[in-house]
Tab-separated table of C-alpha atoms and ligand atoms in Angstrom:
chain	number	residue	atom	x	y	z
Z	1	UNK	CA	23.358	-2.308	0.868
Z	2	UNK	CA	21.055	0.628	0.765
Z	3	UNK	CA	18.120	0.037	-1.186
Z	4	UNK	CA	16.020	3.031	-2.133
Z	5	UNK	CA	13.502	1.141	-4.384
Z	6	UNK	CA	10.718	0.386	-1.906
Z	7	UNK	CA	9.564	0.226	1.212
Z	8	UNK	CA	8.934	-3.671	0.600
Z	9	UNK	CA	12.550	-4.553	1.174
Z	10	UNK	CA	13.027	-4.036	5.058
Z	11	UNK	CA	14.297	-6.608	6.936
Z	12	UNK	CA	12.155	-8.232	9.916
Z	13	UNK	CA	13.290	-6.217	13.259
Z	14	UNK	CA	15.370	-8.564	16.096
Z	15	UNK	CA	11.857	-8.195	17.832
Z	16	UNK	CA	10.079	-9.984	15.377
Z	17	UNK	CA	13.056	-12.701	14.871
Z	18	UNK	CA	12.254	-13.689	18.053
Z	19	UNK	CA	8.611	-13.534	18.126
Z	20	UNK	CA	8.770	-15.712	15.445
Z	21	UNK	CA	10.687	-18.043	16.699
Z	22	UNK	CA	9.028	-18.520	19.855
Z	23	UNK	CA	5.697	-17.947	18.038
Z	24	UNK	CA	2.935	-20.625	19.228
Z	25	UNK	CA	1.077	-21.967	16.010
Z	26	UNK	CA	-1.374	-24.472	14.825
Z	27	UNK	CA	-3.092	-25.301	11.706
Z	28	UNK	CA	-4.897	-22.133	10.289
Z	29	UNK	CA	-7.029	-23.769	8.166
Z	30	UNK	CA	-8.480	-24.894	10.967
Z	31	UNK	CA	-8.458	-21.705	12.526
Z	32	UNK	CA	-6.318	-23.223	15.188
Z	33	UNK	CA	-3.493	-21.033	14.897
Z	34	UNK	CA	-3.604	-18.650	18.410
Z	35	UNK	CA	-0.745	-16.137	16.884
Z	36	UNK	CA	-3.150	-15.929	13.612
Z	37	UNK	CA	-5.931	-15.258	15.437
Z	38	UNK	CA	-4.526	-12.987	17.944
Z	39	UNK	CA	-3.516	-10.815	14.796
Z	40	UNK	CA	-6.501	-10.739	13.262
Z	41	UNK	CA	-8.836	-9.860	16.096
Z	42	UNK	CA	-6.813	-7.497	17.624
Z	43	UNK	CA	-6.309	-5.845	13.655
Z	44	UNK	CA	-10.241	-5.945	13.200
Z	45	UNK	CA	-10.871	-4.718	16.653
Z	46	UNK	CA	-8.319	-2.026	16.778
Z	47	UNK	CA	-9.273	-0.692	12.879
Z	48	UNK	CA	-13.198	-0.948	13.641
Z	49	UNK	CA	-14.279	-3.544	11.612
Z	50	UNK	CA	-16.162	-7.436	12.578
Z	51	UNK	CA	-13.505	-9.460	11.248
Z	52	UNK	CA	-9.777	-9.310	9.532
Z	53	UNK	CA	-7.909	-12.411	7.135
Z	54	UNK	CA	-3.809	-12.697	7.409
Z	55	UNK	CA	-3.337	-12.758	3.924
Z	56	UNK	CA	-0.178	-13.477	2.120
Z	57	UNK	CA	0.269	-10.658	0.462
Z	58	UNK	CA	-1.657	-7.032	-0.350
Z	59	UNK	CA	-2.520	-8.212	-4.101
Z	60	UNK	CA	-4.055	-11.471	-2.219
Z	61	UNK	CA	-5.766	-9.051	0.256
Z	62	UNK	CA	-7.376	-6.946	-2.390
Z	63	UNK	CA	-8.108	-9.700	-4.754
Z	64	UNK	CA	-10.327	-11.482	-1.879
Z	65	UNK	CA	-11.676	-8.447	-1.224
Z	66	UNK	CA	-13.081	-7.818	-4.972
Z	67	UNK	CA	-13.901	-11.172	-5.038
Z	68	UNK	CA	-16.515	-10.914	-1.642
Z	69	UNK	CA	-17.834	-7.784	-2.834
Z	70	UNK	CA	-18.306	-8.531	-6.436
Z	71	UNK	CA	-20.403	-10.784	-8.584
Z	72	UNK	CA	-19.144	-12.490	-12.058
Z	73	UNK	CA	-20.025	-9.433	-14.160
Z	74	UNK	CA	-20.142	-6.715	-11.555
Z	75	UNK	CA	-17.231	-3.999	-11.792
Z	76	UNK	CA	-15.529	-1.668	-9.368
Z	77	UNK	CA	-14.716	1.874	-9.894
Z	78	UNK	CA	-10.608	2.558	-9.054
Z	79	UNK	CA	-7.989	5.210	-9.939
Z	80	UNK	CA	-6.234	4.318	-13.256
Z	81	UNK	CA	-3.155	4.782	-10.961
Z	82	UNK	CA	-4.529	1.891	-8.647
Z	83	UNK	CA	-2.576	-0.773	-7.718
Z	84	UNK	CA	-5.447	-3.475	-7.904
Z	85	UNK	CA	-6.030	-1.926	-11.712
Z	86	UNK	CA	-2.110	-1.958	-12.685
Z	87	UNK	CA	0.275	-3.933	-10.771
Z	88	UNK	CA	-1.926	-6.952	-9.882
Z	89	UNK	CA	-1.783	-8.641	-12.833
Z	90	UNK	CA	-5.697	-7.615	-13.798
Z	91	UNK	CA	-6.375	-10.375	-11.487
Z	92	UNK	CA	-10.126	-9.326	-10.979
Z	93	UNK	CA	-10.775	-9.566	-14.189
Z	94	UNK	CA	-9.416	-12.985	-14.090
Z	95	UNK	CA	-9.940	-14.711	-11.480
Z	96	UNK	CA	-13.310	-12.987	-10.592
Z	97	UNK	CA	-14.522	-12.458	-13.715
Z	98	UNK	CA	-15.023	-8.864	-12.541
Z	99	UNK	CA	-14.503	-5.814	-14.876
Z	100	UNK	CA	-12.291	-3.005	-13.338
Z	101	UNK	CA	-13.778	0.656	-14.231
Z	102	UNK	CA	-10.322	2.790	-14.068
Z	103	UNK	CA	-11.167	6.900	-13.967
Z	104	UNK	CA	-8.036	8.923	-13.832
Z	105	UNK	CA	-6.541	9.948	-10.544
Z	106	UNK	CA	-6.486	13.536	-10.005
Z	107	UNK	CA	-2.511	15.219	-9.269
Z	108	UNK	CA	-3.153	14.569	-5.546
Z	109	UNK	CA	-4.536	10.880	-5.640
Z	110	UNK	CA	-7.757	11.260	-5.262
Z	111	UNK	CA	-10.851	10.807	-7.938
Z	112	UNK	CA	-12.716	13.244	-9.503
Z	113	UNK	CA	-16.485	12.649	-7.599
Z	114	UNK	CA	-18.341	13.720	-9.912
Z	115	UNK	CA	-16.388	11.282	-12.799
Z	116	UNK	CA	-17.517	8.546	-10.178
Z	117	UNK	CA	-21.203	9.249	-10.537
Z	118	UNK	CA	-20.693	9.594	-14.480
Z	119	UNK	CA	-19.312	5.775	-14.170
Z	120	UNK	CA	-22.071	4.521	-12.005
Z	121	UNK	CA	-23.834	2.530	-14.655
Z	122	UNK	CA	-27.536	2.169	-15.027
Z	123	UNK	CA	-29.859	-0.915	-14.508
Z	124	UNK	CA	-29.460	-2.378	-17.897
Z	125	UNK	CA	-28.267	-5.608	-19.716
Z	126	UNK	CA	-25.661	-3.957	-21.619
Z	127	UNK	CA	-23.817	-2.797	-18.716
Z	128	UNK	CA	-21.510	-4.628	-16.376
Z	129	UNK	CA	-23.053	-4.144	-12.885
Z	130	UNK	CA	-20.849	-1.438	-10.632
Z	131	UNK	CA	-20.741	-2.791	-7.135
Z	132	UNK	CA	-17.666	-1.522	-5.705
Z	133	UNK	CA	-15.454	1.523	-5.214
Z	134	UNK	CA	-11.893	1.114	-4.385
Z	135	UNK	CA	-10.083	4.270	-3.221
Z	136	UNK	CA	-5.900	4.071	-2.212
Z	137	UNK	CA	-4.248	5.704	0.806
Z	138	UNK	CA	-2.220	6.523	0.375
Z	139	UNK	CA	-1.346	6.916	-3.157
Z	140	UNK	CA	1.887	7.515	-5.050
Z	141	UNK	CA	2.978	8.060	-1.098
Z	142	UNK	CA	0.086	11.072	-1.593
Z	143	UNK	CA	-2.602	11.210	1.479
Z	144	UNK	CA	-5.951	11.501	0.365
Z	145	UNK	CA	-8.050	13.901	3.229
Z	146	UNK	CA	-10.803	12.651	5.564
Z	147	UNK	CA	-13.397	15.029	4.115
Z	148	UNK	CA	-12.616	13.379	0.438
Z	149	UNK	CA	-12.912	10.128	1.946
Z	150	UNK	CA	-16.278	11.229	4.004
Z	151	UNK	CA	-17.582	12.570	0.928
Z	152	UNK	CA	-16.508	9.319	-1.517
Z	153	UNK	CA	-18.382	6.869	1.036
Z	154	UNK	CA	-21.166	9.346	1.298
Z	155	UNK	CA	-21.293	8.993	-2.641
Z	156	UNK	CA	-21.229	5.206	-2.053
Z	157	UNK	CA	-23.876	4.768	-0.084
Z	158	UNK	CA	-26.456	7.233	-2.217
Z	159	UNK	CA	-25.674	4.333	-4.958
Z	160	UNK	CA	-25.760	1.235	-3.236
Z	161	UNK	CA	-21.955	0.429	-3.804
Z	162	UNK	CA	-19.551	-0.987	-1.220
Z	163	UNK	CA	-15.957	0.872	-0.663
Z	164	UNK	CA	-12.884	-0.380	-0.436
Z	165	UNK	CA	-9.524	1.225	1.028
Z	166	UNK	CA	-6.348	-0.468	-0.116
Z	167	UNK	CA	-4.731	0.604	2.561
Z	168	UNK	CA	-1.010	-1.151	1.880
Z	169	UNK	CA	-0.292	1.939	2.919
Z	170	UNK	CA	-2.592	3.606	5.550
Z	171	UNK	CA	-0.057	3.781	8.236
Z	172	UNK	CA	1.938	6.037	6.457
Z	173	UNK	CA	-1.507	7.877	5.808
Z	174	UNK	CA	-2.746	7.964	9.532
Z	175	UNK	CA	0.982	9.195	10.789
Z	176	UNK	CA	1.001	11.978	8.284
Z	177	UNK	CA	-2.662	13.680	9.228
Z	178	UNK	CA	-1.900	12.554	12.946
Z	179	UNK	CA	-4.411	10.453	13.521
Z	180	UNK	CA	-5.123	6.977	14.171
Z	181	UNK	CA	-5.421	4.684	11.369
Z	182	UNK	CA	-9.070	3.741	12.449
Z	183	UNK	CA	-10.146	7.274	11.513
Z	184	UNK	CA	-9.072	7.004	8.305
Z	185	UNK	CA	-10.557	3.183	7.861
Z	186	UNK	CA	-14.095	4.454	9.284
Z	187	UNK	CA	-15.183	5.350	6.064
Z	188	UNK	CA	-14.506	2.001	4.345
Z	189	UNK	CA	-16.805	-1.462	4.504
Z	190	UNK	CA	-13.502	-3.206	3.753
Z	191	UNK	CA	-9.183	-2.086	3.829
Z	192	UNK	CA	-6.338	-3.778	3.159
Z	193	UNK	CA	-3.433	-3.126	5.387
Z	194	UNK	CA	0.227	-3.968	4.396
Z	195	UNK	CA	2.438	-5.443	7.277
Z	196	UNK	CA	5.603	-5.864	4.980
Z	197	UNK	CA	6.075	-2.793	3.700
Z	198	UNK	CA	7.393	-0.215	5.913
Z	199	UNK	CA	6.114	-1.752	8.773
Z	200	UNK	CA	9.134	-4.616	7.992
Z	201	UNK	CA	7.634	-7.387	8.773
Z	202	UNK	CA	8.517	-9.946	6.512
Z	203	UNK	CA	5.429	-11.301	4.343
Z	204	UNK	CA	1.765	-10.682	4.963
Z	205	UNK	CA	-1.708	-8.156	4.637
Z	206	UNK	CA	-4.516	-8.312	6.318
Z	207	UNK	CA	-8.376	-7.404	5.234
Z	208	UNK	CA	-10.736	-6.456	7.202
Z	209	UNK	CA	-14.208	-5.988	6.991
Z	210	UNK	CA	-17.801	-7.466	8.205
Z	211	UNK	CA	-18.304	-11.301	9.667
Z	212	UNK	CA	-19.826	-11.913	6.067
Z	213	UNK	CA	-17.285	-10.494	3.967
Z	214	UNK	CA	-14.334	-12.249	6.040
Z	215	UNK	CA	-16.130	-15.281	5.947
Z	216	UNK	CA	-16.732	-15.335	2.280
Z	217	UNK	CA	-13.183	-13.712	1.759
Z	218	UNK	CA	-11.476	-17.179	3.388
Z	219	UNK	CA	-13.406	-19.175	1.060
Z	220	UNK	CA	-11.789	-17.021	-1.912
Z	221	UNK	CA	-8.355	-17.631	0.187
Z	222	UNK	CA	-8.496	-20.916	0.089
Z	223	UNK	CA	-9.349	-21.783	-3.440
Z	224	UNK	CA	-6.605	-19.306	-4.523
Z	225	UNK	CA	-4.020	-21.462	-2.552
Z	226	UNK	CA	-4.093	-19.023	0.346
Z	227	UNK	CA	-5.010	-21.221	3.336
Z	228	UNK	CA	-1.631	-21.589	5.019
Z	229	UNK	CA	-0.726	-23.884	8.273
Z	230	UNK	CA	1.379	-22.922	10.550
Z	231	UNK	CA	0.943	-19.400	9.767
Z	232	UNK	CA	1.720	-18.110	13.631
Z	233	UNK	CA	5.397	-17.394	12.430
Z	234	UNK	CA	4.512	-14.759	9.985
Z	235	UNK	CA	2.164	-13.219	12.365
Z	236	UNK	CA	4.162	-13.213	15.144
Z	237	UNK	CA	5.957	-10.353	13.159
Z	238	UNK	CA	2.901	-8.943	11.950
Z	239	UNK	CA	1.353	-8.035	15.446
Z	240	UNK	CA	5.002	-6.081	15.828
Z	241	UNK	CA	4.430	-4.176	12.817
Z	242	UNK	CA	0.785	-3.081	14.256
Z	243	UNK	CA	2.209	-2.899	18.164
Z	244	UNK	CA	5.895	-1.049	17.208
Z	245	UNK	CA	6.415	-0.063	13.844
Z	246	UNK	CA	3.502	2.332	13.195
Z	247	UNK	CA	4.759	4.888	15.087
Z	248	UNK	CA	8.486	4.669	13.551
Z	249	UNK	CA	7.029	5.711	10.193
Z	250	UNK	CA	7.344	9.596	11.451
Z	251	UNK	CA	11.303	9.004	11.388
Z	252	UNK	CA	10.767	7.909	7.649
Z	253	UNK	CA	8.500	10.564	6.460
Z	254	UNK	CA	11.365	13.232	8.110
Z	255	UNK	CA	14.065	11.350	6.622
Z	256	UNK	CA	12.192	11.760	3.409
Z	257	UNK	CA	11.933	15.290	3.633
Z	258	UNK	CA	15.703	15.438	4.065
Z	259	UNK	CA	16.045	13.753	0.957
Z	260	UNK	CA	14.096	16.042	-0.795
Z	261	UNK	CA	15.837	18.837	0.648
Z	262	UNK	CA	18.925	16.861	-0.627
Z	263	UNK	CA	17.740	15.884	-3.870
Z	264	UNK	CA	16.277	19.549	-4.800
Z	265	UNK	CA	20.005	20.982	-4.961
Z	266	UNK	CA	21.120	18.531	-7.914
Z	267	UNK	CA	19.315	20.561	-11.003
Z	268	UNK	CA	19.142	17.158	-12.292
Z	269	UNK	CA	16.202	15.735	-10.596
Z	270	UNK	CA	12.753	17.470	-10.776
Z	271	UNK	CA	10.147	16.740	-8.891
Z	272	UNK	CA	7.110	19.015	-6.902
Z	273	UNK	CA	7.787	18.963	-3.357
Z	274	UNK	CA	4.359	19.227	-2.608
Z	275	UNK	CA	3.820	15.699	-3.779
Z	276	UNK	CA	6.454	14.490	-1.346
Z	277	UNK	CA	3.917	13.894	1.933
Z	278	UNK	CA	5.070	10.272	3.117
Z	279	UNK	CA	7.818	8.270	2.443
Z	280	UNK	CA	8.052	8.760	-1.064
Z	281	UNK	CA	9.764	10.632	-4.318
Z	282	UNK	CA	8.757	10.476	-7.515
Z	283	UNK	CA	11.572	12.370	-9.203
Z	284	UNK	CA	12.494	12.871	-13.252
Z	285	UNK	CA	16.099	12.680	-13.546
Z	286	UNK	CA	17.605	14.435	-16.435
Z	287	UNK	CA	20.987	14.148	-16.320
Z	288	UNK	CA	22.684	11.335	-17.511
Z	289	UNK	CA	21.429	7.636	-18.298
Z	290	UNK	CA	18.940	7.063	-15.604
Z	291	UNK	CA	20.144	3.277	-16.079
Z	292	UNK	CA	24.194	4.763	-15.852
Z	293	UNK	CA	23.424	6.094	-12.763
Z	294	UNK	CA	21.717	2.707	-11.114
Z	295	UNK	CA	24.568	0.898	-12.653
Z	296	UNK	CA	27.161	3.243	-11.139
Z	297	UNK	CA	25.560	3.306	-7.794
Z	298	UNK	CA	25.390	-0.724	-7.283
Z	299	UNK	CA	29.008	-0.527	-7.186
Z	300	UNK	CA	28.803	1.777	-4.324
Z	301	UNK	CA	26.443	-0.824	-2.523
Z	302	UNK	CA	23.001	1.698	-3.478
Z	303	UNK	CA	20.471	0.103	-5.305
Z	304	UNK	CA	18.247	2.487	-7.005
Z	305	UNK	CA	15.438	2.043	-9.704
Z	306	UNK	CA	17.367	1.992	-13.098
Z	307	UNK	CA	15.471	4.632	-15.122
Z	308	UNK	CA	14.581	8.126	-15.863
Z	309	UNK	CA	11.706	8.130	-13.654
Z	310	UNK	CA	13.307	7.367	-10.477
Z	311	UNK	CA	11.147	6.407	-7.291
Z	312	UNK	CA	13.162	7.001	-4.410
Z	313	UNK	CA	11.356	5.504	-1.334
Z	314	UNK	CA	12.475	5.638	2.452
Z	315	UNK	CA	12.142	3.023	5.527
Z	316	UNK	CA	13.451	1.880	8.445
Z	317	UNK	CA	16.718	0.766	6.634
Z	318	UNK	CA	17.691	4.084	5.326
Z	319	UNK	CA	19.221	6.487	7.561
Z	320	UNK	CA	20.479	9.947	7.703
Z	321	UNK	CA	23.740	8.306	6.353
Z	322	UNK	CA	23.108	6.382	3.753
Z	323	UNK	CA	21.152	9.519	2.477
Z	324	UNK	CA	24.143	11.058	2.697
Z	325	UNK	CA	25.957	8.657	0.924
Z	326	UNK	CA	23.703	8.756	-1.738
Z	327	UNK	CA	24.118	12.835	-2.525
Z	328	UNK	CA	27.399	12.465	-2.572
Z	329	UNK	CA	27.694	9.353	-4.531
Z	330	UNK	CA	25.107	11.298	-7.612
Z	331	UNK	CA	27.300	13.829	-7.724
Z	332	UNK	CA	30.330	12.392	-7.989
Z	333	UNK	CA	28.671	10.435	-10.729
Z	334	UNK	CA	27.807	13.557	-12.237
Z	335	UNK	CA	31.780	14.580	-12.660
Z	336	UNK	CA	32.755	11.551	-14.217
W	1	PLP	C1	2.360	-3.123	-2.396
W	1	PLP	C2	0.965	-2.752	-2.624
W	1	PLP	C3	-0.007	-3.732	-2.779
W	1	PLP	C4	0.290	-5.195	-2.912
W	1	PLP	O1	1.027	-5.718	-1.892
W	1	PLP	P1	1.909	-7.032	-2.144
W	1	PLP	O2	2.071	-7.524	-0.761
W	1	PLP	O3	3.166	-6.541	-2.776
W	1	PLP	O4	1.140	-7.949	-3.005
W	1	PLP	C5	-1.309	-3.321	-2.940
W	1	PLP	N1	-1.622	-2.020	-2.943
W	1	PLP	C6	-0.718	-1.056	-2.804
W	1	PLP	C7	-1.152	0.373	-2.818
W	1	PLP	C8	0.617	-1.382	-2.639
W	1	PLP	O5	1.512	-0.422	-2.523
């Protein structure tokens, strides 16, 4: 199977089998867990921050990290395109009784700075208190620029918020702008980083951010149902993802461009190549049934997003081949 719809679906390299299965553990809730630990100093060291938490997943990750930053009643500025706005299930607002503030995202990602400061609210009882901004990188598999991000923590401080990166994807940020992923992270006081996307491992995030925050952040973790046990097993395969896969995110972002390259000759996807920077395309497909073509392509062992906004998204499980197979498999859809 070939599976084009996200980067969330690779499969744990033979490394990390292993690791895992040789992994010495202990009970994390006690903080007795050496594989746990070794993750999340060497995370927090390596990203320059006090502290990291081995999170289940990125929407636990960010959720804990609202949660430290913000008050009941506080809000945080995001993107409307934001994933901890519109794919986490408004948890904020409901399990921290914390009021998102979404601004549109501009066409590459980023948001407008000055629409930031005309969402800072005042002092005053009819306003939820803003606390937090929450930036993506990247976003829509778009890389937002180190001068945007100097200038959006810059912004921060002048107005006494905190910022906060959700970084699910900041490797495939750092790799693109060729730098390490601390560089990026420098400007935050808290990221989420995603070790199960296309990093492969096979479940986990990790937040980082100040003794306080981290400390206050496991305290959120474990009323949510967070605190796991023998947690070593997952992070076995997340210290992998940091140590191997990082690197092996170039070979997706080319193989993405080839797809593009691919894609653009079939007049019935449109898309702006521009926006293709990472390991992502965000294509409208007007030719047939969107849904047809998913359908059609199962049978050929491709699984695609059934729609007419098709995401295609690469990793470590796509090659040169099954892009291949893909083209050709469209188009002979196309003569049917
Ligand atoms: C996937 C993703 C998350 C959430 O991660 P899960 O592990 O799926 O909960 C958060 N933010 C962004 C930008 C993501 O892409």
């Amino acid at each position: 199977m070939f599976d084009f719809r996200s980067d969330t679906v690779t499969q744990p390299t033979a490394a990390m089998r292993n690791a895992m299965a040789t992994a010495v553990v202990g009970d994390d809730v006690y903080g007795d867990d050496p594989t746990v630990n070794q993750l999340e100093s060497m995370a927090a060291e390596r990203y320059g921050f006090d502290a990291a938490i081995f999170c289940s997943s990125g929407t636990q990750a960010n959720l804990l990290a609202i949660m430290a930053h913000c008050q009941r009643g506080d809000e945080y500025i995001c993107g409307q395109n934001a994933h901890n706005y519109r794919w986490e299930g408004g948890g904020a607002a409901v399990l921290g009784s914390v009021q998102p503030q979404p601004i549109a995202n501009e066409a590459d990602g980023s948001i407008c700075l000055q629409a930031i400061r005309d969402n800072i609210k005042p002092d005053d009882a009819h306003h939820a208190r803003t606390k937090l901004l929450s930036l993506e990188n990247t976003i829509g598999g778009k890389v937002l620029s180190l001068e945007y991000l100097a200038q959006a923590q810059a912004l921060a401080f002048e107005h006494g918020l905190r910022i906060h990166l959700d970084g699910a994807r900041v490797f495939n940020a750092a790799v693109k702008l060729n730098v390490d992923a601390s560089e990026i992270t420098q400007y935050f006081d808290s990221a989420s980083i995603c070790l199960s996307k296309g990093l492969a491992a096979p479940v986990g995030s990790l937040l980082l951010g100040s003794d306080a925050l981290i400390r206050s952040a496991r305290r959120w973790r474990k009323m949510l149902g967070g605190g796991m046990r023998q947690a070593g097993i997952l992070a076995a395969a997340g210290i992998l993802a940091l140590d191997e896969q990082v690197e092996k995110l170039r070979i997706d972002h080319d193989n993405t461009q080839y797809l593009a390259q691919q894609l653009l000759t079939l007049p019935e996807f449109t898309f702006d190549l521009d926006s293709v920077q990472t390991n992502m395309i965000f294509t409208q497909y007007t030719g047939k049934d969107g849904k047809a073509l998913a359908a059609y392509l199962r049978t050929k062992d491709i699984i695609i997003s059934a729609s007419n906004a098709i995401r295609f998204v690469v990793h470590q499980d796509i090659t040169v081949d099954a892009i291949d197979l893909l083209i050709t498999e469209i188009k002979h859809f196309h003569t049917m």
